[in-house]
Amino acid sequence: MTRPAKPLDPNAPASPSRRRLLGGIGLMGGAAAASMAGALSARADADRAEPPLPDTTDSRLGAYPFHGEHQAGVTTRRHASLLLVAFNILATNPADLQRLFETLTERIAFLTAGGPIPARDAGFPPEDSGILGPVVTPDNLTVTVALGSSVFAENRYGLERLKPRQLRPMDRFPNDAIDAKISHGDLLLQFCANTAETNIHALRDIVRKLPGLLMVRWQQNGFVIPDAPTDGHQRTERNLFGFKDGTANPNSSDAAAMNRIVWVQPNSGEPDWAAGGSYQVVRVIRHFVERWDRTSLREQERVFGRDKEKGAPLGQKNEFDLPDYAADPDGKVIPHESHMRLANPRRPETEKNLILRRPYNYSRGITESGQMDMGLLFIAFQASLDDGFVAVQNRLNGEPLEEYIKPIGGGYYFVLPGSRGPHEPLGAGLFRGA
């Protein structure tokens, strides 16, 4: 798993006193804040002698490195706030598309590192929305960039032969009621941070810097209590049905497992440029919570196959105990049609179907009929779309849980490989291979 880096300024180490100063900047007026920001560099020599920094995973000053083999926001641990935004790309030629990626890369690199906002003549629009104050704090922000299949359409940008082999518009499954207004898109940006304000600030910055090249198609906001390790495991948070969601997720800090399950490898049959990327599935799944809340606890647990309070497989004591399917061949303890048994039968031939899930909850008010409009933003990453999500979903078709859920949006996307350095924009491999 990528570990958060502590500096706010990527060119100088931060310190506790530096952080206290930065924390106070947001409370100052513009002139005083600019003066204080300028004074930070003068304190650097003195700060270096201070004790090591505490971990800043949950701090507004924590930052994940932007450059690397893979993009952050995939194996990175979940944070409290999610903003998914799909765009239509307005670029009309390859040169403009390349300019879009270059600008996008530059803005994400700044936003995820943080720093002071440049001053500008008051007769012009300000350089920044200002909602984070005169100094942008990184807030552990990650912005993950993925492309839809439409970018590779024939006679659009000349990228047809470079399309990831399994990338396509999202399949329609029997229980789907897909709304085109919250589905698909040329470009998907996944913003994750400690606070919703940071995600909104990043979105507005990117839209402002790319006029004429991007148009928002749809967006969804998500939330979850942040992950935190407990007893050697990641804490498993609950979905809006009240069940722990993601207990059987593979360990995202296991690099070998991630290379096998999540990241496209060289010589895998995918275009060369795609190595280091991943297929991303997004599903907006509405939960019929009124119906669920009137269902007996016994039935709820049989639908999922787990104890609601502890998260343990039925018949076991602890959340991370393995289900003993061999001792339950008739499904009397954990029903054959339960969600957990269908999703992961734990047979040797289904090992290739493992995926990395990164779900968030959502709530959008009420529907026209007065029902609560809430549910799950299902997000999953895998090296093979067909062996991963599609295979799992085909096993789930017709499950009892479908009485309580309805997929209404989302799409299939391909997460670009990471930017390996300051002179390599995201998507560089596309243009080298075009």
GROMACS .gro file of C-alpha atoms in nm:
model
  434
    1MET     CA    1   0.000   0.000   0.000
    2THR     CA    2   0.127   0.347  -0.077
    3ARG     CA    3   0.221   0.521   0.247
    4PRO     CA    4   0.139   0.888   0.292
    5ALA     CA    5   0.435   1.121   0.273
    6LYS     CA    6   0.450   1.388   0.541
    7PRO     CA    7   0.579   1.706   0.374
    8LEU     CA    8   0.348   1.980   0.257
    9ASP     CA    9   0.620   2.134   0.042
   10PRO     CA   10   0.772   1.857  -0.172
   11ASN     CA   11   1.107   2.039  -0.175
   12ALA     CA   12   1.154   2.072   0.201
   13PRO     CA   13   1.076   1.850   0.499
   14ALA     CA   14   0.796   1.964   0.724
   15SER     CA   15   0.813   1.975   1.100
   16PRO     CA   16   0.571   2.002   1.391
   17SER     CA   17   0.632   2.375   1.423
   18ARG     CA   18   0.592   2.420   1.047
   19ARG     CA   19   0.260   2.237   1.066
   20ARG     CA   20   0.138   2.452   1.349
   21LEU     CA   21   0.222   2.758   1.141
   22LEU     CA   22   0.043   2.625   0.837
   23GLY     CA   23  -0.257   2.531   1.045
   24GLY     CA   24  -0.283   2.891   1.158
   25ILE     CA   25  -0.251   3.038   0.810
   26GLY     CA   26  -0.613   2.956   0.727
   27LEU     CA   27  -0.725   3.176   1.016
   28MET     CA   28  -0.531   3.485   0.903
   29GLY     CA   29  -0.609   3.763   0.662
   30GLY     CA   30  -0.467   3.755   0.308
   31ALA     CA   31  -0.166   3.982   0.363
   32ALA     CA   32  -0.070   3.822   0.692
   33ALA     CA   33  -0.109   3.474   0.546
   34ALA     CA   34   0.114   3.556   0.249
   35SER     CA   35   0.376   3.697   0.483
   36MET     CA   36   0.362   3.391   0.705
   37ALA     CA   37   0.385   3.153   0.409
   38GLY     CA   38   0.696   3.334   0.290
   39ALA     CA   39   0.851   3.306   0.634
   40LEU     CA   40   0.826   2.927   0.636
   41SER     CA   41   1.141   2.879   0.431
   42ALA     CA   42   1.339   3.094   0.676
   43ARG     CA   43   1.247   2.853   0.955
   44ALA     CA   44   1.360   2.540   0.765
   45ASP     CA   45   1.712   2.516   0.913
   46ALA     CA   46   1.585   2.544   1.269
   47ASP     CA   47   1.305   2.297   1.204
   48ARG     CA   48   1.542   2.024   1.081
   49ALA     CA   49   1.676   1.983   1.434
   50GLU     CA   50   1.336   1.900   1.579
   51PRO     CA   51   1.210   1.546   1.657
   52PRO     CA   52   1.069   1.313   1.386
   53LEU     CA   53   0.720   1.391   1.264
   54PRO     CA   54   0.415   1.195   1.374
   55ASP     CA   55   0.217   1.006   1.113
   56THR     CA   56  -0.023   1.236   0.927
   57THR     CA   57  -0.258   0.984   0.773
   58ASP     CA   58  -0.563   1.163   0.914
   59SER     CA   59  -0.414   1.513   0.906
   60ARG     CA   60  -0.504   1.795   0.670
   61LEU     CA   61  -0.128   1.817   0.606
   62GLY     CA   62  -0.079   1.451   0.512
   63ALA     CA   63   0.009   1.388   0.145
   64TYR     CA   64   0.037   1.085  -0.077
   65PRO     CA   65   0.314   1.092  -0.340
   66PHE     CA   66   0.179   1.166  -0.686
   67HIS     CA   67   0.455   1.021  -0.905
   68GLY     CA   68   0.508   0.646  -0.926
   69GLU     CA   69   0.446   0.329  -1.122
   70HIS     CA   70   0.077   0.331  -1.027
   71GLN     CA   71  -0.171   0.605  -0.952
   72ALA     CA   72  -0.274   0.662  -0.592
   73GLY     CA   73  -0.636   0.601  -0.495
   74VAL     CA   74  -0.645   0.233  -0.592
   75THR     CA   75  -0.450   0.046  -0.324
   76THR     CA   76  -0.433   0.358  -0.108
   77ARG     CA   77  -0.645   0.316   0.204
   78ARG     CA   78  -0.991   0.471   0.190
   79HIS     CA   79  -1.053   0.813   0.335
   80ALA     CA   80  -1.372   0.966   0.464
   81SER     CA   81  -1.488   1.149   0.152
   82LEU     CA   82  -1.530   1.048  -0.213
   83LEU     CA   83  -1.628   1.251  -0.517
   84LEU     CA   84  -1.673   1.063  -0.845
   85VAL     CA   85  -1.695   1.286  -1.151
   86ALA     CA   86  -1.735   1.164  -1.509
   87PHE     CA   87  -1.663   1.401  -1.798
   88ASN     CA   88  -1.721   1.430  -2.167
   89ILE     CA   89  -1.394   1.526  -2.335
   90LEU     CA   90  -1.438   1.820  -2.571
   91ALA     CA   91  -1.094   1.801  -2.733
   92THR     CA   92  -1.133   1.762  -3.108
   93ASN     CA   93  -0.785   1.640  -3.202
   94PRO     CA   94  -0.494   1.441  -3.054
   95ALA     CA   95  -0.292   1.756  -2.979
   96ASP     CA   96  -0.569   1.900  -2.764
   97LEU     CA   97  -0.618   1.565  -2.593
   98GLN     CA   98  -0.248   1.556  -2.507
   99ARG     CA   99  -0.269   1.912  -2.373
  100LEU     CA  100  -0.560   1.804  -2.155
  101PHE     CA  101  -0.353   1.525  -1.998
  102GLU     CA  102  -0.054   1.753  -1.946
  103THR     CA  103  -0.262   2.016  -1.768
  104LEU     CA  104  -0.451   1.754  -1.568
  105THR     CA  105  -0.123   1.600  -1.452
  106GLU     CA  106   0.020   1.937  -1.351
  107ARG     CA  107  -0.290   2.030  -1.150
  108ILE     CA  108  -0.317   1.695  -0.971
  109ALA     CA  109   0.054   1.707  -0.880
  110PHE     CA  110   0.001   2.049  -0.719
  111LEU     CA  111  -0.328   1.971  -0.547
  112THR     CA  112  -0.200   1.649  -0.390
  113ALA     CA  113   0.118   1.817  -0.262
  114GLY     CA  114  -0.035   2.149  -0.155
  115GLY     CA  115   0.117   2.494  -0.137
  116PRO     CA  116   0.043   2.867  -0.134
  117ILE     CA  117  -0.184   3.021  -0.397
  118PRO     CA  118  -0.003   3.276  -0.619
  119ALA     CA  119  -0.124   3.633  -0.583
  120ARG     CA  120  -0.292   3.795  -0.882
  121ASP     CA  121  -0.404   4.144  -0.984
  122ALA     CA  122  -0.745   4.205  -0.825
  123GLY     CA  123  -0.880   4.317  -1.160
  124PHE     CA  124  -0.869   3.952  -1.277
  125PRO     CA  125  -1.040   3.641  -1.142
  126PRO     CA  126  -0.840   3.491  -0.852
  127GLU     CA  127  -0.609   3.199  -0.914
  128ASP     CA  128  -0.810   2.977  -0.682
  129SER     CA  129  -1.163   2.938  -0.549
  130GLY     CA  130  -1.032   3.020  -0.203
  131ILE     CA  131  -1.240   2.761  -0.019
  132LEU     CA  132  -0.928   2.613   0.145
  133GLY     CA  133  -0.778   2.954   0.221
  134PRO     CA  134  -0.454   3.110   0.087
  135VAL     CA  135  -0.255   2.785   0.128
  136VAL     CA  136  -0.385   2.460  -0.021
  137THR     CA  137  -0.347   2.177   0.228
  138PRO     CA  138  -0.319   1.833   0.064
  139ASP     CA  139  -0.552   1.657   0.311
  140ASN     CA  140  -0.432   1.317   0.181
  141LEU     CA  141  -0.603   1.395  -0.149
  142THR     CA  142  -0.580   1.141  -0.430
  143VAL     CA  143  -0.716   1.203  -0.779
  144THR     CA  144  -0.731   0.885  -0.986
  145VAL     CA  145  -0.768   0.928  -1.363
  146ALA     CA  146  -0.943   0.665  -1.576
  147LEU     CA  147  -1.070   0.653  -1.935
  148GLY     CA  148  -1.391   0.515  -2.080
  149SER     CA  149  -1.403   0.311  -2.400
  150SER     CA  150  -1.545   0.608  -2.595
  151VAL     CA  151  -1.201   0.776  -2.596
  152PHE     CA  152  -1.080   0.491  -2.818
  153ALA     CA  153  -1.368   0.517  -3.064
  154GLU     CA  154  -1.287   0.495  -3.432
  155ASN     CA  155  -1.202   0.824  -3.606
  156ARG     CA  156  -1.183   1.020  -3.281
  157TYR     CA  157  -0.820   1.051  -3.164
  158GLY     CA  158  -0.649   0.774  -3.359
  159LEU     CA  159  -0.622   0.554  -3.049
  160GLU     CA  160  -0.837   0.263  -3.168
  161ARG     CA  161  -0.559   0.005  -3.173
  162LEU     CA  162  -0.445   0.109  -2.823
  163LYS     CA  163  -0.775   0.038  -2.650
  164PRO     CA  164  -0.742  -0.195  -2.349
  165ARG     CA  165  -0.859  -0.533  -2.473
  166GLN     CA  166  -1.162  -0.574  -2.242
  167LEU     CA  167  -1.268  -0.209  -2.212
  168ARG     CA  168  -1.624  -0.148  -2.330
  169PRO     CA  169  -1.947   0.023  -2.223
  170MET     CA  170  -2.081  -0.130  -1.904
  171ASP     CA  171  -2.268  -0.458  -1.950
  172ARG     CA  172  -2.636  -0.467  -1.859
  173PHE     CA  173  -2.727  -0.732  -1.603
  174PRO     CA  174  -3.079  -0.867  -1.531
  175ASN     CA  175  -3.145  -0.651  -1.221
  176ASP     CA  176  -3.008  -0.328  -1.373
  177ALA     CA  177  -3.215  -0.015  -1.432
  178ILE     CA  178  -2.938   0.203  -1.569
  179ASP     CA  179  -2.995   0.578  -1.594
  180ALA     CA  180  -2.787   0.726  -1.877
  181LYS     CA  181  -2.762   1.053  -1.682
  182ILE     CA  182  -2.534   0.888  -1.424
  183SER     CA  183  -2.350   0.642  -1.646
  184HIS     CA  184  -2.043   0.608  -1.869
  185GLY     CA  185  -1.827   0.903  -1.976
  186ASP     CA  186  -1.496   0.965  -2.156
  187LEU     CA  187  -1.299   1.045  -1.842
  188LEU     CA  188  -1.355   0.952  -1.477
  189LEU     CA  189  -1.186   1.137  -1.191
  190GLN     CA  190  -1.204   0.972  -0.850
  191PHE     CA  191  -1.132   1.228  -0.578
  192CYS     CA  192  -1.066   1.092  -0.228
  193ALA     CA  193  -0.966   1.299   0.075
  194ASN     CA  194  -1.023   1.343   0.445
  195THR     CA  195  -1.284   1.614   0.383
  196ALA     CA  196  -1.546   1.687   0.118
  197GLU     CA  197  -1.419   2.046   0.088
  198THR     CA  198  -1.084   1.923  -0.042
  199ASN     CA  199  -1.250   1.713  -0.312
  200ILE     CA  200  -1.474   2.002  -0.419
  201HIS     CA  201  -1.178   2.239  -0.427
  202ALA     CA  202  -0.983   1.999  -0.650
  203LEU     CA  203  -1.275   1.953  -0.888
  204ARG     CA  204  -1.327   2.327  -0.926
  205ASP     CA  205  -0.956   2.382  -0.982
  206ILE     CA  206  -0.941   2.124  -1.260
  207VAL     CA  207  -1.257   2.246  -1.432
  208ARG     CA  208  -1.131   2.605  -1.416
  209LYS     CA  209  -0.795   2.514  -1.571
  210LEU     CA  210  -0.944   2.314  -1.859
  211PRO     CA  211  -1.209   2.533  -2.024
  212GLY     CA  212  -1.318   2.403  -2.362
  213LEU     CA  213  -1.163   2.060  -2.300
  214LEU     CA  214  -1.386   1.904  -2.035
  215MET     CA  215  -1.757   1.909  -1.951
  216VAL     CA  216  -1.902   1.740  -1.642
  217ARG     CA  217  -2.131   1.452  -1.735
  218TRP     CA  218  -2.231   1.325  -1.389
  219GLN     CA  219  -2.104   1.318  -1.034
  220GLN     CA  220  -2.170   1.127  -0.712
  221ASN     CA  221  -2.060   1.200  -0.355
  222GLY     CA  222  -1.967   0.921  -0.117
  223PHE     CA  223  -1.873   0.882   0.248
  224VAL     CA  224  -1.736   0.621   0.484
  225ILE     CA  225  -1.567   0.614   0.823
  226PRO     CA  226  -1.194   0.610   0.735
  227ASP     CA  227  -1.011   0.277   0.737
  228ALA     CA  228  -0.787   0.211   1.034
  229PRO     CA  229  -0.592  -0.106   1.122
  230THR     CA  230  -0.723  -0.317   1.409
  231ASP     CA  231  -0.569  -0.645   1.525
  232GLY     CA  232  -0.360  -0.673   1.210
  233HIS     CA  233  -0.660  -0.621   0.980
  234GLN     CA  234  -0.807  -0.314   0.819
  235ARG     CA  235  -1.119  -0.205   1.004
  236THR     CA  236  -1.419  -0.308   0.799
  237GLU     CA  237  -1.682  -0.037   0.775
  238ARG     CA  238  -2.054  -0.093   0.733
  239ASN     CA  239  -2.279  -0.032   0.435
  240LEU     CA  240  -2.620   0.131   0.473
  241PHE     CA  241  -2.777  -0.209   0.533
  242GLY     CA  242  -2.571  -0.221   0.853
  243PHE     CA  243  -2.344  -0.506   0.743
  244LYS     CA  244  -1.965  -0.497   0.734
  245ASP     CA  245  -1.859  -0.446   0.374
  246GLY     CA  246  -1.525  -0.577   0.245
  247THR     CA  247  -1.421  -0.834   0.506
  248ALA     CA  248  -1.287  -1.072   0.240
  249ASN     CA  249  -1.110  -0.800   0.040
  250PRO     CA  250  -0.752  -0.895  -0.058
  251ASN     CA  251  -0.475  -0.720   0.135
  252SER     CA  252  -0.397  -0.402  -0.060
  253SER     CA  253  -0.055  -0.373   0.109
  254ASP     CA  254   0.053  -0.707  -0.040
  255ALA     CA  255   0.238  -0.602  -0.356
  256ALA     CA  256   0.249  -0.953  -0.501
  257ALA     CA  257  -0.126  -0.997  -0.455
  258MET     CA  258  -0.196  -0.658  -0.610
  259ASN     CA  259   0.021  -0.742  -0.911
  260ARG     CA  260  -0.178  -1.060  -0.955
  261ILE     CA  261  -0.527  -0.922  -0.889
  262VAL     CA  262  -0.525  -0.548  -0.968
  263TRP     CA  263  -0.242  -0.425  -1.190
  264VAL     CA  264  -0.214  -0.510  -1.558
  265GLN     CA  265   0.122  -0.676  -1.617
  266PRO     CA  266   0.357  -0.656  -1.918
  267ASN     CA  267   0.304  -0.925  -2.183
  268SER     CA  268  -0.050  -0.991  -2.056
  269GLY     CA  269  -0.217  -0.944  -2.394
  270GLU     CA  270  -0.298  -0.579  -2.322
  271PRO     CA  271  -0.135  -0.292  -2.515
  272ASP     CA  272   0.217  -0.222  -2.386
  273TRP     CA  273   0.122   0.123  -2.253
  274ALA     CA  274  -0.146  -0.028  -2.024
  275ALA     CA  275   0.100  -0.208  -1.794
  276GLY     CA  276   0.067  -0.058  -1.448
  277GLY     CA  277  -0.297   0.038  -1.503
  278SER     CA  278  -0.617  -0.134  -1.391
  279TYR     CA  279  -0.977  -0.188  -1.497
  280GLN     CA  280  -1.214   0.014  -1.277
  281VAL     CA  281  -1.580  -0.075  -1.232
  282VAL     CA  282  -1.821   0.178  -1.086
  283ARG     CA  283  -2.177   0.079  -0.996
  284VAL     CA  284  -2.427   0.318  -0.838
  285ILE     CA  285  -2.647   0.076  -0.643
  286ARG     CA  286  -2.960   0.207  -0.477
  287HIS     CA  287  -3.065   0.038  -0.153
  288PHE     CA  288  -3.434  -0.002  -0.070
  289VAL     CA  289  -3.373   0.069   0.296
  290GLU     CA  290  -3.737   0.098   0.398
  291ARG     CA  291  -3.802  -0.257   0.281
  292TRP     CA  292  -3.477  -0.381   0.436
  293ASP     CA  293  -3.553  -0.225   0.773
  294ARG     CA  294  -3.878  -0.426   0.789
  295THR     CA  295  -3.702  -0.757   0.719
  296SER     CA  296  -3.622  -0.995   1.006
  297LEU     CA  297  -3.266  -1.013   1.135
  298ARG     CA  298  -3.253  -1.386   1.059
  299GLU     CA  299  -3.344  -1.322   0.695
  300GLN     CA  300  -3.098  -1.032   0.664
  301GLU     CA  301  -2.815  -1.253   0.788
  302ARG     CA  302  -2.907  -1.538   0.554
  303VAL     CA  303  -2.915  -1.295   0.259
  304PHE     CA  304  -2.555  -1.192   0.330
  305GLY     CA  305  -2.431  -1.513   0.493
  306ARG     CA  306  -2.281  -1.323   0.787
  307ASP     CA  307  -2.361  -1.226   1.144
  308LYS     CA  308  -2.478  -0.865   1.134
  309GLU     CA  309  -2.319  -0.755   1.460
  310LYS     CA  310  -1.976  -0.918   1.435
  311GLY     CA  311  -1.942  -0.972   1.061
  312ALA     CA  312  -1.847  -1.337   1.114
  313PRO     CA  313  -1.954  -1.599   0.860
  314LEU     CA  314  -2.264  -1.777   0.989
  315GLY     CA  315  -2.148  -2.064   1.209
  316GLN     CA  316  -1.820  -1.890   1.300
  317LYS     CA  317  -1.728  -1.658   1.587
  318ASN     CA  318  -1.507  -1.385   1.444
  319GLU     CA  319  -1.524  -1.156   1.142
  320PHE     CA  320  -1.209  -1.285   0.975
  321ASP     CA  321  -1.278  -1.655   1.034
  322LEU     CA  322  -1.300  -1.845   0.706
  323PRO     CA  323  -1.635  -1.996   0.612
  324ASP     CA  324  -1.628  -2.375   0.620
  325TYR     CA  325  -1.818  -2.454   0.301
  326ALA     CA  326  -1.688  -2.813   0.291
  327ALA     CA  327  -1.859  -2.883   0.623
  328ASP     CA  328  -2.180  -2.724   0.494
  329PRO     CA  329  -2.238  -2.891   0.155
  330ASP     CA  330  -2.616  -2.846   0.169
  331GLY     CA  331  -2.602  -2.478   0.259
  332LYS     CA  332  -2.789  -2.523   0.587
  333VAL     CA  333  -2.561  -2.281   0.773
  334ILE     CA  334  -2.456  -2.044   0.495
  335PRO     CA  335  -2.715  -2.067   0.216
  336HIS     CA  336  -2.583  -2.143  -0.131
  337GLU     CA  337  -2.762  -1.831  -0.260
  338SER     CA  338  -2.619  -1.599   0.010
  339HIS     CA  339  -2.425  -1.302  -0.116
  340MET     CA  340  -2.090  -1.403   0.032
  341ARG     CA  341  -2.107  -1.764  -0.091
  342LEU     CA  342  -2.199  -1.666  -0.446
  343ALA     CA  343  -1.948  -1.381  -0.466
  344ASN     CA  344  -1.655  -1.590  -0.345
  345PRO     CA  345  -1.714  -1.967  -0.344
  346ARG     CA  346  -1.351  -2.015  -0.235
  347ARG     CA  347  -1.277  -2.283  -0.490
  348PRO     CA  348  -0.941  -2.312  -0.670
  349GLU     CA  349  -1.098  -2.222  -1.004
  350THR     CA  350  -1.251  -1.902  -0.864
  351GLU     CA  351  -0.924  -1.758  -0.731
  352LYS     CA  352  -0.881  -1.574  -1.062
  353ASN     CA  353  -1.210  -1.390  -0.995
  354LEU     CA  354  -1.078  -1.193  -0.696
  355ILE     CA  355  -1.117  -0.815  -0.712
  356LEU     CA  356  -1.013  -0.521  -0.494
  357ARG     CA  357  -1.325  -0.341  -0.372
  358ARG     CA  358  -1.319   0.023  -0.257
  359PRO     CA  359  -1.686   0.100  -0.184
  360TYR     CA  360  -1.844   0.415  -0.042
  361ASN     CA  361  -2.194   0.488   0.083
  362TYR     CA  362  -2.410   0.763  -0.066
  363SER     CA  363  -2.728   0.950   0.023
  364ARG     CA  364  -2.905   1.180  -0.223
  365GLY     CA  365  -3.216   1.288  -0.033
  366ILE     CA  366  -3.552   1.142  -0.136
  367THR     CA  367  -3.712   1.022  -0.455
  368GLU     CA  368  -4.024   1.172  -0.616
  369SER     CA  369  -4.228   0.904  -0.437
  370GLY     CA  370  -4.088   1.006  -0.099
  371GLN     CA  371  -3.851   0.712  -0.047
  372MET     CA  372  -3.496   0.755   0.080
  373ASP     CA  373  -3.249   0.766  -0.209
  374MET     CA  374  -2.936   0.608  -0.067
  375GLY     CA  375  -2.710   0.315  -0.133
  376LEU     CA  376  -2.363   0.205  -0.234
  377LEU     CA  377  -2.105   0.342  -0.474
  378PHE     CA  378  -1.950   0.008  -0.561
  379ILE     CA  379  -1.596   0.058  -0.692
  380ALA     CA  380  -1.370  -0.231  -0.786
  381PHE     CA  381  -1.029  -0.267  -0.949
  382GLN     CA  382  -0.895  -0.570  -1.135
  383ALA     CA  383  -0.637  -0.667  -1.395
  384SER     CA  384  -0.902  -0.854  -1.595
  385LEU     CA  385  -1.251  -0.713  -1.627
  386ASP     CA  386  -1.400  -1.041  -1.747
  387ASP     CA  387  -1.226  -1.265  -1.492
  388GLY     CA  388  -1.293  -1.011  -1.216
  389PHE     CA  389  -1.615  -0.815  -1.176
  390VAL     CA  390  -1.806  -0.966  -1.470
  391ALA     CA  391  -1.751  -1.324  -1.351
  392VAL     CA  392  -1.851  -1.235  -0.995
  393GLN     CA  393  -2.161  -1.043  -1.104
  394ASN     CA  394  -2.275  -1.329  -1.327
  395ARG     CA  395  -2.269  -1.557  -1.021
  396LEU     CA  396  -2.470  -1.300  -0.825
  397ASN     CA  397  -2.745  -1.259  -1.085
  398GLY     CA  398  -3.075  -1.362  -0.927
  399GLU     CA  399  -2.946  -1.361  -0.566
  400PRO     CA  400  -3.198  -1.285  -0.286
  401LEU     CA  401  -3.023  -0.952  -0.220
  402GLU     CA  402  -3.167  -0.824  -0.550
  403GLU     CA  403  -3.502  -0.778  -0.374
  404TYR     CA  404  -3.340  -0.492  -0.182
  405ILE     CA  405  -3.106  -0.330  -0.437
  406LYS     CA  406  -3.117  -0.176  -0.783
  407PRO     CA  407  -2.805  -0.081  -0.984
  408ILE     CA  408  -2.889   0.251  -1.151
  409GLY     CA  409  -2.563   0.388  -1.293
  410GLY     CA  410  -2.187   0.368  -1.332
  411GLY     CA  411  -1.953   0.242  -1.600
  412TYR     CA  412  -1.636   0.058  -1.695
  413TYR     CA  413  -1.310   0.255  -1.710
  414PHE     CA  414  -0.937   0.196  -1.738
  415VAL     CA  415  -0.711   0.356  -1.477
  416LEU     CA  416  -0.403   0.501  -1.646
  417PRO     CA  417  -0.058   0.388  -1.530
  418GLY     CA  418   0.113   0.635  -1.298
  419SER     CA  419   0.330   0.931  -1.391
  420ARG     CA  420   0.686   0.816  -1.328
  421GLY     CA  421   0.833   1.165  -1.299
  422PRO     CA  422   0.769   1.539  -1.329
  423HIS     CA  423   0.828   1.535  -1.706
  424GLU     CA  424   0.593   1.244  -1.782
  425PRO     CA  425   0.222   1.330  -1.791
  426LEU     CA  426  -0.046   1.075  -1.726
  427GLY     CA  427  -0.134   0.899  -2.051
  428ALA     CA  428   0.211   0.956  -2.199
  429GLY     CA  429   0.225   0.595  -2.319
  430LEU     CA  430  -0.087   0.651  -2.529
  431PHE     CA  431   0.077   0.922  -2.732
  432ARG     CA  432   0.408   0.739  -2.766
  433GLY     CA  433   0.217   0.445  -2.912
  434ALA     CA  434  -0.021   0.643  -3.133
   0.00000   0.00000   0.00000
